[in-house]
CSV table of C-alpha atoms in Angstrom, one decimal:
chain,number,residue,atom,x,y,z
J,151,MET,CA,-4.6,-3.0,31.7
J,152,MET,CA,-1.3,-4.8,31.9
J,153,SER,CA,1.8,-3.4,30.5
J,154,THR,CA,5.1,-4.9,29.5
J,155,LYS,CA,8.2,-3.8,31.5
J,156,ILE,CA,11.7,-3.9,30.2
J,157,SER,CA,14.2,-5.7,32.4
J,158,ARG,CA,17.1,-3.6,33.7
J,159,HIS,CA,19.1,-6.5,35.2
J,160,ALA,CA,21.7,-6.4,32.5
J,161,GLY,CA,23.1,-3.3,34.1
J,162,LEU,CA,23.8,-4.9,37.5
J,163,GLY,CA,27.4,-4.8,38.5
J,164,ALA,CA,27.3,-5.9,42.1
J,165,ARG,CA,29.5,-8.8,43.2
J,166,VAL,CA,27.4,-11.7,44.4
J,167,ALA,CA,28.8,-15.1,45.3
J,168,GLY,CA,27.7,-18.7,45.0
J,169,VAL,CA,24.1,-19.6,44.2
J,170,ALA,CA,22.9,-16.0,44.2
J,171,LEU,CA,25.3,-15.1,41.4
J,172,LEU,CA,24.2,-18.1,39.4
J,173,ALA,CA,20.5,-17.2,39.9
J,174,ILE,CA,21.0,-13.6,38.8
J,175,THR,CA,23.1,-14.6,35.9
J,176,SER,CA,20.4,-17.0,34.7
J,177,LEU,CA,17.8,-14.2,35.1
J,178,VAL,CA,19.9,-11.8,33.1
J,179,ALA,CA,20.3,-14.2,30.3
J,180,THR,CA,16.6,-14.9,30.0
J,181,ALA,CA,15.7,-11.2,30.2
J,182,SER,CA,18.3,-10.3,27.6
J,183,ALA,CA,17.0,-12.9,25.2
J,184,GLN,CA,13.3,-12.0,25.6
J,185,GLN,CA,13.7,-8.4,26.6
J,186,GLY,CA,11.1,-9.0,29.3
J,187,PHE,CA,8.4,-9.5,26.6
J,188,ASP,CA,5.5,-11.8,27.4
J,189,TRP,CA,3.2,-12.6,24.5
J,190,LYS,CA,0.5,-13.6,27.0
J,191,ALA,CA,0.5,-10.4,28.9
J,192,HIS,CA,-2.9,-9.4,27.5
J,193,LYS,CA,-4.5,-12.8,27.6
J,194,GLY,CA,-8.3,-12.4,27.6
J,195,ASP,CA,-8.2,-8.9,26.0
J,196,THR,CA,-10.0,-8.1,22.7
J,197,VAL,CA,-8.4,-6.0,20.0
J,198,SER,CA,-10.7,-4.5,17.2
J,199,PHE,CA,-9.1,-4.3,13.8
J,200,LEU,CA,-10.6,-2.2,11.0
J,201,ALA,CA,-9.3,-3.8,7.8
J,202,ASN,CA,-9.4,-2.9,4.1
J,203,ASN,CA,-10.6,-5.9,2.1
J,204,ASN,CA,-7.4,-6.0,0.0
J,205,PRO,CA,-4.7,-8.7,-0.5
J,206,VAL,CA,-2.6,-7.5,2.4
J,207,ALA,CA,-5.4,-7.8,5.0
J,208,THR,CA,-6.5,-11.1,3.5
J,209,ALA,CA,-3.0,-12.5,3.8
J,210,ILE,CA,-2.6,-11.4,7.4
J,211,LEU,CA,-6.0,-12.7,8.5
J,212,LYS,CA,-5.3,-16.2,7.1
J,213,HIS,CA,-3.1,-16.4,10.2
J,214,GLN,CA,-5.5,-14.9,12.7
J,215,ASP,CA,-5.8,-18.1,14.7
J,216,GLU,CA,-2.0,-18.2,15.1
J,217,PHE,CA,-2.1,-14.7,16.7
J,218,GLU,CA,-4.9,-15.6,19.0
J,219,LYS,CA,-3.2,-18.8,20.1
J,220,LEU,CA,0.2,-17.0,20.7
J,221,THR,CA,-1.3,-14.1,22.7
J,222,GLY,CA,-4.6,-15.2,24.1
J,223,ILE,CA,-6.0,-12.0,22.6
J,224,THR,CA,-9.3,-12.1,20.7
J,225,LEU,CA,-9.0,-10.3,17.4
J,226,LYS,CA,-12.3,-8.7,16.4
J,227,VAL,CA,-12.2,-7.9,12.6
J,228,ASP,CA,-14.3,-5.4,10.7
J,229,LYS,CA,-13.5,-5.8,7.0
J,230,TYR,CA,-14.8,-3.5,4.3
J,231,GLN,CA,-14.0,-2.5,0.7
J,232,GLU,CA,-11.6,0.5,0.7
J,233,GLN,CA,-14.1,3.3,0.4
J,234,GLN,CA,-16.5,1.9,2.9
J,235,MET,CA,-13.5,1.3,5.3
J,236,ARG,CA,-12.5,4.9,5.0
J,237,GLN,CA,-16.1,6.1,5.7
J,238,ARG,CA,-16.3,3.9,8.7
J,239,LEU,CA,-12.9,5.1,10.0
J,240,LEU,CA,-13.9,8.8,9.6
J,241,THR,CA,-17.1,8.2,11.5
J,242,VAL,CA,-15.3,6.5,14.4
J,243,MET,CA,-12.4,9.0,14.6
J,244,ASN,CA,-14.6,12.1,14.4
J,245,ALA,CA,-16.5,10.7,17.4
J,246,HIS,CA,-13.3,10.0,19.3
J,247,SER,CA,-14.7,6.5,19.7
J,248,ASP,CA,-12.8,3.6,21.2
J,249,GLU,CA,-14.6,1.2,18.8
J,250,VAL,CA,-11.4,0.7,16.7
J,251,ASP,CA,-8.0,-0.2,18.2
J,252,VAL,CA,-6.0,-0.9,15.0
J,253,PHE,CA,-6.6,0.2,11.5
J,254,MET,CA,-5.0,0.1,8.1
J,255,THR,CA,-3.7,3.4,6.8
J,256,LEU,CA,-2.0,4.8,3.7
J,257,PRO,CA,0.4,7.4,5.0
J,258,SER,CA,0.9,8.8,1.5
J,259,ARG,CA,-2.9,9.5,1.4
J,260,GLU,CA,-4.3,10.4,4.7
J,261,GLY,CA,-1.1,10.5,6.8
J,262,LYS,CA,-0.8,14.3,7.1
J,263,GLN,CA,-4.5,14.7,7.6
J,264,PHE,CA,-4.9,12.1,10.4
J,265,ALA,CA,-1.7,13.3,12.1
J,266,ALA,CA,-2.9,16.9,12.1
J,267,ALA,CA,-6.1,15.7,13.7
J,268,GLY,CA,-4.3,13.8,16.4
J,269,TRP,CA,-5.8,10.4,15.4
J,270,TYR,CA,-2.6,8.3,15.5
J,271,GLU,CA,-1.0,6.8,18.6
J,272,ASP,CA,2.7,7.6,18.4
J,273,LEU,CA,4.4,4.2,17.9
J,274,THR,CA,7.9,5.3,18.6
J,275,PRO,CA,8.0,4.3,22.3
J,276,TYR,CA,6.5,0.9,21.4
J,277,THR,CA,9.1,0.1,18.8
J,278,LYS,CA,11.9,1.0,21.2
J,279,GLN,CA,10.7,-0.5,24.5
J,280,LYS,CA,8.0,-3.1,23.9
J,281,VAL,CA,9.3,-5.5,21.3
J,282,THR,CA,10.7,-9.0,21.2
J,283,SER,CA,14.5,-9.4,20.8
J,284,ASP,CA,14.1,-10.5,17.1
J,285,TYR,CA,11.7,-7.8,16.0
J,286,ASP,CA,14.5,-5.6,14.5
J,287,PHE,CA,12.8,-2.3,13.7
J,288,ASN,CA,15.8,-1.2,11.6
J,289,ASP,CA,15.1,-4.0,9.1
J,290,LEU,CA,12.0,-2.2,7.9
J,291,SER,CA,12.3,0.1,4.9
J,292,PRO,CA,13.7,3.4,6.0
J,293,ALA,CA,11.8,5.2,3.2
J,294,LEU,CA,8.4,3.8,4.3
J,295,VAL,CA,9.2,4.5,8.0
J,296,LYS,CA,10.0,8.1,7.0
J,297,ALA,CA,6.9,8.4,4.9
J,298,ALA,CA,4.8,7.4,8.0
J,299,THR,CA,6.4,9.9,10.3
J,300,PHE,CA,4.9,13.4,10.7
J,301,ASP,CA,6.3,16.1,13.0
J,302,GLY,CA,8.2,13.4,14.9
J,303,VAL,CA,5.2,11.1,15.3
J,304,PHE,CA,5.6,7.6,13.9
J,305,THR,CA,2.1,6.8,12.8
J,306,GLY,CA,2.1,3.3,11.3
J,307,VAL,CA,4.4,0.3,10.8
J,308,PRO,CA,4.8,-0.7,7.1
J,309,LEU,CA,3.0,-3.8,6.0
J,310,ASN,CA,4.1,-3.9,2.4
J,311,ILE,CA,5.7,-2.0,-0.5
J,312,GLU,CA,3.6,-1.5,-3.6
J,313,GLY,CA,3.0,0.5,-6.7
J,314,PRO,CA,1.2,0.1,-10.0
J,315,LEU,CA,2.7,-2.2,-12.6
J,316,LEU,CA,1.8,-3.0,-16.2
J,317,TYR,CA,0.5,-6.5,-16.5
J,318,TYR,CA,0.3,-7.7,-20.1
J,319,ARG,CA,-0.7,-10.9,-22.0
J,320,THR,CA,2.4,-12.3,-23.5
J,321,ASP,CA,0.4,-14.8,-25.7
J,322,VAL,CA,-1.8,-12.0,-27.1
J,323,PHE,CA,1.2,-9.8,-27.8
J,324,LYS,CA,2.8,-12.7,-29.7
J,325,ASP,CA,-0.3,-13.5,-31.7
J,326,CYS,CA,-0.7,-9.8,-32.7
J,327,GLY,CA,3.0,-9.4,-33.5
J,328,VAL,CA,3.4,-6.7,-30.8
J,329,SER,CA,6.2,-6.0,-28.4
J,330,PRO,CA,5.8,-4.4,-25.0
J,331,PRO,CA,6.0,-0.6,-25.1
J,332,GLU,CA,9.3,0.9,-24.3
J,333,SER,CA,8.0,4.4,-23.6
J,334,ILE,CA,4.8,6.0,-22.5
J,335,ASP,CA,4.2,7.4,-26.0
J,336,GLN,CA,4.3,3.8,-27.4
J,337,ILE,CA,1.5,2.6,-25.1
J,338,GLY,CA,-1.2,4.1,-27.4
J,339,ASP,CA,0.4,2.6,-30.5
J,340,VAL,CA,0.5,-0.9,-28.9
J,341,ALA,CA,-3.1,-0.5,-27.7
J,342,LYS,CA,-4.2,0.4,-31.2
J,343,LYS,CA,-2.7,-2.7,-32.7
J,344,LEU,CA,-4.1,-4.9,-29.9
J,345,LYS,CA,-7.6,-3.5,-30.4
J,346,SER,CA,-7.5,-4.2,-34.1
J,347,CYS,CA,-6.1,-7.7,-33.6
J,348,LYS,CA,-8.3,-8.7,-30.6
J,349,SER,CA,-11.5,-6.7,-30.8
J,350,ASN,CA,-13.1,-8.8,-28.1
J,351,MET,CA,-10.6,-7.7,-25.5
J,352,THR,CA,-9.9,-4.4,-23.7
J,353,ALA,CA,-6.6,-3.2,-25.0
J,354,PHE,CA,-5.6,-1.1,-22.0
J,355,ALA,CA,-7.2,-0.8,-18.6
J,356,SER,CA,-6.4,1.3,-15.6
J,357,ARG,CA,-8.2,3.1,-12.8
J,358,GLY,CA,-11.0,5.6,-13.7
J,359,LEU,CA,-12.7,6.0,-10.3
J,360,LYS,CA,-12.1,9.6,-9.1
J,361,PRO,CA,-10.5,9.0,-5.7
J,362,ALA,CA,-8.6,5.9,-6.8
J,363,LEU,CA,-7.3,7.2,-10.1
J,364,PRO,CA,-4.4,9.4,-8.9
J,365,TYR,CA,-2.6,6.2,-7.7
J,366,THR,CA,-2.0,5.2,-11.4
J,367,PHE,CA,-2.2,8.6,-13.0
J,368,SER,CA,0.7,9.9,-10.9
J,369,VAL,CA,3.1,7.6,-12.7
J,370,PHE,CA,2.1,9.2,-16.0
J,371,LEU,CA,2.5,12.7,-14.6
J,372,HIS,CA,5.9,12.0,-13.0
J,373,ASN,CA,7.3,10.0,-16.0
J,374,MET,CA,6.3,12.8,-18.3
J,375,GLY,CA,8.3,15.2,-16.2
J,376,GLY,CA,5.4,16.8,-14.4
J,377,SER,CA,4.7,17.6,-10.8
J,378,TYR,CA,1.6,18.4,-8.8
J,379,MET,CA,2.9,21.6,-7.4
J,380,LYS,CA,5.4,24.3,-8.3
J,381,ASP,CA,6.2,27.5,-6.4
J,382,GLY,CA,3.4,26.7,-3.9
J,383,LYS,CA,0.7,26.4,-6.6
J,384,SER,CA,-1.1,23.7,-8.5
J,385,ASN,CA,0.8,22.7,-11.6
J,386,LEU,CA,-1.6,20.6,-13.6
J,387,CYS,CA,-1.8,23.1,-16.4
J,388,SER,CA,1.9,22.9,-17.1
J,389,PRO,CA,2.8,21.5,-20.5
J,390,GLU,CA,3.9,18.2,-18.8
J,391,GLY,CA,0.7,18.1,-16.7
J,392,LYS,CA,-1.6,18.7,-19.7
J,393,LYS,CA,0.3,16.0,-21.7
J,394,ALA,CA,-0.2,13.5,-18.8
J,395,LEU,CA,-3.9,14.3,-18.4
J,396,SER,CA,-4.5,13.9,-22.2
J,397,ALA,CA,-2.5,10.7,-22.5
J,398,TYR,CA,-4.2,9.0,-19.6
J,399,ALA,CA,-7.7,10.1,-20.5
J,400,ASP,CA,-7.3,9.2,-24.2
J,401,LEU,CA,-6.0,5.7,-23.4
J,402,LEU,CA,-9.0,5.0,-21.2
J,403,LYS,CA,-11.5,6.6,-23.6
J,404,THR,CA,-10.2,4.9,-26.7
J,405,TYR,CA,-8.9,1.6,-25.4
J,406,GLY,CA,-10.4,1.2,-21.9
J,407,PRO,CA,-13.4,-0.9,-20.8
J,408,ARG,CA,-17.0,0.4,-20.7
J,409,GLY,CA,-17.8,2.2,-17.5
J,410,VAL,CA,-14.1,2.7,-16.7
J,411,VAL,CA,-14.9,5.8,-14.6
J,412,ASN,CA,-16.2,3.3,-12.0
J,413,TYR,CA,-13.1,1.1,-12.1
J,414,SER,CA,-10.7,0.6,-9.2
J,415,PHE,CA,-8.4,-2.3,-8.4
J,416,TYR,CA,-11.2,-4.9,-7.9
J,417,GLN,CA,-12.8,-4.4,-11.4
J,418,LEU,CA,-9.3,-4.2,-13.1
J,419,THR,CA,-8.2,-7.5,-11.4
J,420,THR,CA,-11.4,-9.3,-12.3
J,421,LEU,CA,-11.2,-8.1,-16.0
J,422,TYR,CA,-7.6,-9.2,-16.4
J,423,ARG,CA,-7.8,-12.5,-14.5
J,424,SER,CA,-10.8,-13.5,-16.6
J,425,GLY,CA,-8.8,-12.9,-19.9
J,426,ARG,CA,-10.7,-9.9,-21.0
J,427,SER,CA,-7.9,-7.3,-21.0
J,428,ALA,CA,-4.6,-7.4,-22.9
J,429,MET,CA,-2.9,-4.7,-20.7
J,430,SER,CA,-3.8,-3.7,-17.2
J,431,PHE,CA,-2.0,-1.0,-15.2
J,432,GLU,CA,-2.7,-2.0,-11.6
J,433,SER,CA,-1.2,-2.4,-8.2
J,434,SER,CA,1.7,-4.8,-7.6
J,435,ASN,CA,-0.4,-5.7,-4.6
J,436,GLU,CA,-3.0,-7.3,-6.8
J,437,PHE,CA,-0.5,-9.9,-8.0
J,438,PRO,CA,-1.8,-12.8,-5.9
J,439,SER,CA,-5.4,-12.0,-6.9
J,440,ILE,CA,-4.6,-11.8,-10.6
J,441,MET,CA,-2.8,-15.1,-10.4
J,442,GLU,CA,-5.6,-16.7,-8.4
J,443,GLY,CA,-6.8,-19.9,-10.1
J,444,GLY,CA,-3.7,-20.2,-12.2
J,445,ALA,CA,-5.2,-19.1,-15.6
J,446,ARG,CA,-2.7,-16.1,-15.9
J,447,LEU,CA,0.4,-17.8,-14.5
J,448,LYS,CA,2.0,-18.7,-17.9
J,449,ASP,CA,0.7,-16.0,-20.2
J,450,THR,CA,1.5,-12.8,-18.2
J,451,GLY,CA,4.4,-10.4,-18.3
J,452,ILE,CA,5.0,-7.7,-15.7
J,453,MET,CA,6.9,-4.5,-16.0
J,454,PRO,CA,7.0,-1.0,-14.6
J,455,LEU,CA,5.2,1.7,-16.6
J,456,PRO,CA,7.7,2.6,-19.4
J,457,LYS,CA,9.7,5.8,-19.0
J,458,GLY,CA,8.7,9.1,-20.5
J,459,ALA,CA,10.5,12.4,-21.1
J,460,GLY,CA,11.0,12.8,-17.4
J,461,GLY,CA,12.4,9.3,-16.8
J,462,SER,CA,11.0,6.6,-14.7
J,463,HIS,CA,9.4,7.6,-11.4
J,464,PRO,CA,6.9,4.9,-10.3
J,465,THR,CA,4.5,5.4,-7.5
J,466,SER,CA,5.9,3.5,-4.5
J,467,ILE,CA,3.9,3.4,-1.3
J,468,GLY,CA,2.8,0.9,1.4
J,469,TRP,CA,0.0,0.2,3.7
J,470,ALA,CA,0.7,0.5,7.4
J,471,LEU,CA,-0.8,-0.6,10.7
J,472,ALA,CA,-1.8,2.2,13.0
J,473,ILE,CA,-3.2,2.3,16.5
J,474,SER,CA,-6.0,4.7,17.2
J,475,LYS,CA,-5.3,7.5,19.6
J,476,PHE,CA,-8.7,6.7,21.1
J,477,SER,CA,-8.0,3.0,21.8
J,478,ASP,CA,-8.6,2.1,25.4
J,479,ASP,CA,-6.0,-0.7,25.2
J,480,PRO,CA,-3.1,0.5,23.0
J,481,ASP,CA,-0.7,-1.9,24.6
J,482,ALA,CA,-2.7,-4.9,23.5
J,483,ALA,CA,-3.2,-3.3,20.1
J,484,TRP,CA,0.5,-3.0,19.8
J,485,TYR,CA,0.8,-6.8,20.2
J,486,PHE,CA,-1.2,-7.3,17.1
J,487,VAL,CA,0.8,-4.6,15.2
J,488,GLN,CA,4.1,-6.2,16.3
J,489,TRP,CA,3.0,-9.7,15.4
J,490,ALA,CA,1.7,-8.7,11.9
J,491,THR,CA,4.9,-6.8,11.0
J,492,SER,CA,7.4,-9.2,12.6
J,493,PRO,CA,10.1,-10.8,10.4
J,494,GLN,CA,8.3,-14.2,10.7
J,495,MET,CA,4.9,-12.9,9.6
J,496,GLN,CA,6.5,-10.8,6.8
J,497,ALA,CA,8.1,-13.9,5.4
J,498,LYS,CA,4.7,-15.7,5.4
J,499,LEU,CA,3.0,-12.8,3.7
J,500,ALA,CA,5.7,-12.7,1.1
J,501,VAL,CA,4.9,-16.2,-0.1
J,502,ASP,CA,1.3,-15.0,-0.5
J,503,GLY,CA,2.5,-12.3,-2.9
J,504,ILE,CA,2.7,-9.4,-0.5
J,505,ALA,CA,5.9,-7.6,-1.3
J,506,PRO,CA,7.9,-7.3,2.0
J,507,PRO,CA,9.0,-4.0,3.5
J,508,ARG,CA,11.8,-5.8,5.4
J,509,LYS,CA,15.2,-6.3,3.8
J,510,SER,CA,15.8,-9.6,5.5
J,511,VAL,CA,12.8,-11.3,3.9
J,512,SER,CA,14.6,-11.3,0.5
J,513,GLN,CA,17.1,-13.8,2.0
J,514,ASN,CA,14.4,-16.0,3.6
J,515,ALA,CA,14.7,-19.6,2.2
J,516,ASP,CA,11.0,-20.2,1.8
J,517,TYR,CA,10.5,-16.9,0.0
J,518,ARG,CA,13.5,-17.6,-2.4
J,519,LYS,CA,12.1,-21.0,-3.1
J,520,TRP,CA,8.6,-19.5,-3.8
J,521,LEU,CA,10.1,-17.0,-6.3
J,522,GLN,CA,11.9,-19.8,-8.1
J,523,GLN,CA,8.8,-21.9,-8.5
J,524,GLN,CA,7.3,-19.6,-11.2
J,525,PRO,CA,9.2,-17.3,-13.6
J,526,ILE,CA,6.3,-14.7,-13.3
J,527,ARG,CA,7.1,-14.3,-9.6
J,528,GLN,CA,10.7,-13.4,-10.5
J,529,ASP,CA,9.4,-10.8,-13.0
J,530,TRP,CA,7.1,-9.4,-10.2
J,531,GLN,CA,10.0,-9.2,-7.7
J,532,LYS,CA,12.2,-7.5,-10.3
J,533,ALA,CA,9.5,-4.9,-10.9
J,534,ILE,CA,9.1,-4.4,-7.2
J,535,ASP,CA,12.9,-3.8,-6.8
J,536,HIS,CA,12.5,-1.0,-9.4
J,537,LEU,CA,9.7,0.6,-7.4
J,538,ALA,CA,11.8,0.4,-4.3
J,539,ALA,CA,14.9,2.0,-6.0
J,540,GLU,CA,13.2,4.6,-8.2
J,541,GLY,CA,9.8,5.3,-6.6
J,542,THR,CA,8.1,8.4,-5.3
J,543,SER,CA,5.3,8.4,-2.7
J,544,GLU,CA,3.8,11.6,-4.1
J,545,VAL,CA,0.2,10.5,-4.9
J,546,GLY,CA,-1.9,13.6,-5.1
J,547,TYR,CA,-0.9,16.9,-3.5
J,548,PRO,CA,1.6,16.8,-0.5
J,549,ILE,CA,-0.9,18.7,1.7
J,550,VAL,CA,-3.0,17.9,4.7
J,551,GLN,CA,-6.1,17.7,2.4
J,552,ASN,CA,-4.4,15.1,0.2
J,553,PRO,CA,-7.6,12.9,0.0
J,554,GLU,CA,-9.6,15.9,-1.2
J,555,SER,CA,-6.9,16.8,-3.7
J,556,ARG,CA,-7.3,13.4,-5.3
J,557,GLU,CA,-11.0,14.0,-6.0
J,558,TYR,CA,-10.0,17.1,-8.1
J,559,ILE,CA,-7.3,15.2,-10.0
J,560,GLY,CA,-9.8,12.4,-10.8
J,561,GLN,CA,-12.5,14.9,-11.8
J,562,ALA,CA,-10.1,16.5,-14.3
J,563,VAL,CA,-9.2,13.2,-16.0
J,564,ASP,CA,-12.8,11.9,-16.0
J,565,SER,CA,-14.2,15.2,-17.5
J,566,ILE,CA,-11.7,14.8,-20.4
J,567,LEU,CA,-12.5,11.1,-20.8
J,568,LEU,CA,-16.2,11.7,-20.8
J,569,GLY,CA,-16.0,14.6,-23.2
J,570,ASP,CA,-17.3,17.1,-20.7
J,571,ALA,CA,-14.2,19.4,-21.0
J,572,SER,CA,-11.1,19.9,-23.0
J,573,VAL,CA,-7.7,19.4,-21.5
J,574,ASP,CA,-7.3,23.2,-21.0
J,575,GLN,CA,-10.7,23.5,-19.4
J,576,ALA,CA,-10.2,20.6,-17.1
J,577,CYS,CA,-6.8,21.5,-15.8
J,578,LYS,CA,-7.7,25.2,-15.4
J,579,GLN,CA,-10.7,24.3,-13.2
J,580,ALA,CA,-8.7,21.7,-11.2
J,581,ASP,CA,-5.9,24.2,-10.7
J,582,GLN,CA,-8.3,26.8,-9.4
J,583,GLN,CA,-9.9,24.4,-6.9
J,584,LEU,CA,-6.6,23.0,-5.8
J,585,ASP,CA,-5.0,26.4,-5.3
J,586,GLN,CA,-7.8,27.2,-2.9
J,587,LEU,CA,-7.1,23.9,-1.1
J,588,ILE,CA,-3.4,24.7,-0.9
J,589,GLN,CA,-4.1,28.1,0.6
J,590,GLN,CA,-5.9,26.4,3.5
J,591,GLN,CA,-2.6,24.9,4.7
């Protein structure tokens, strides 16, 4: 395995005359400019990438040939829908297998769990010693970097910033004489009018699939003034928690699509893009997929979920690229991570609708031009700015078993939605299960 070495020539202070001085000066200048970084250092190597089949990975892999040409590295891609990707990753990691070098991770979901298991390579040394001169690690969102750091281990470089947004049909709202809701409490009233006016459309859609649901439900909880934990215990049965459970479940039960308990981002995007839903509360990350084909370009409005009694606290998270602790070629893997998260690539991803985690991209000429081409893109960016300024990464319980905690949250909502339990029964059962989970910390 080859490794990149940092040049130390810049510290030379010896007096050298004539040609020797000129030669050393030239070497110093070149080393300083490139920091000794050779993109071809791992030519002929293969890096395996386990990817989630979402817009972020799709946008990156559009440029796969560019990476392979730049580095001479072959990128082997395994791409799955999110749940299948997670199952595959768990299988590989539990076996301590070197089959995966790089994988996509959500620090807000599995970060604590994977870090505790020792599954992440610590990327701190790479970001400090093995980067090109223009990489600029400090340009990345400090909040997302902090969210991906556990006990001093930096687990993944941010790829994007995202959170759920309310997409709504401006033409349908106009036809029905309805204005966008200004508070959470108004969403039901608006949905009721839309359902009466457009009986052939779903009035309000959001996630109902158990493990995926907390991503959107969390905004209801936080905006209503609730929290997942208080004094070390589960807090779903607080007045705010019960109100959030009731509001979310009732909206989906009364105004959502059939089979909504099986809905995640893919189903929601398909429903809205095809013109079959009037409001869809879904990821900002889905913006390019929703706009695919152009049918929704001129009849869509985008906004954060309206505030509630607790204010506005949108979910704000980001996917990251991580290197497996069991990779047999982490240096080559870092070349892919660095390339995909570089300022140049982030600017390219931005014009594909992937909200950048780098501050500098907002000043990129191509990106600014892209935003100006369509008013809807400017609405999207404005909503993203709100996520960045006001967001929280608390999706599910802030514990090692965060992924399991999400199952119990989803079960509570779905049991109310399906009529299997009252709000009091659902939150009580969830609190009992979650308190047991919390005690395992």
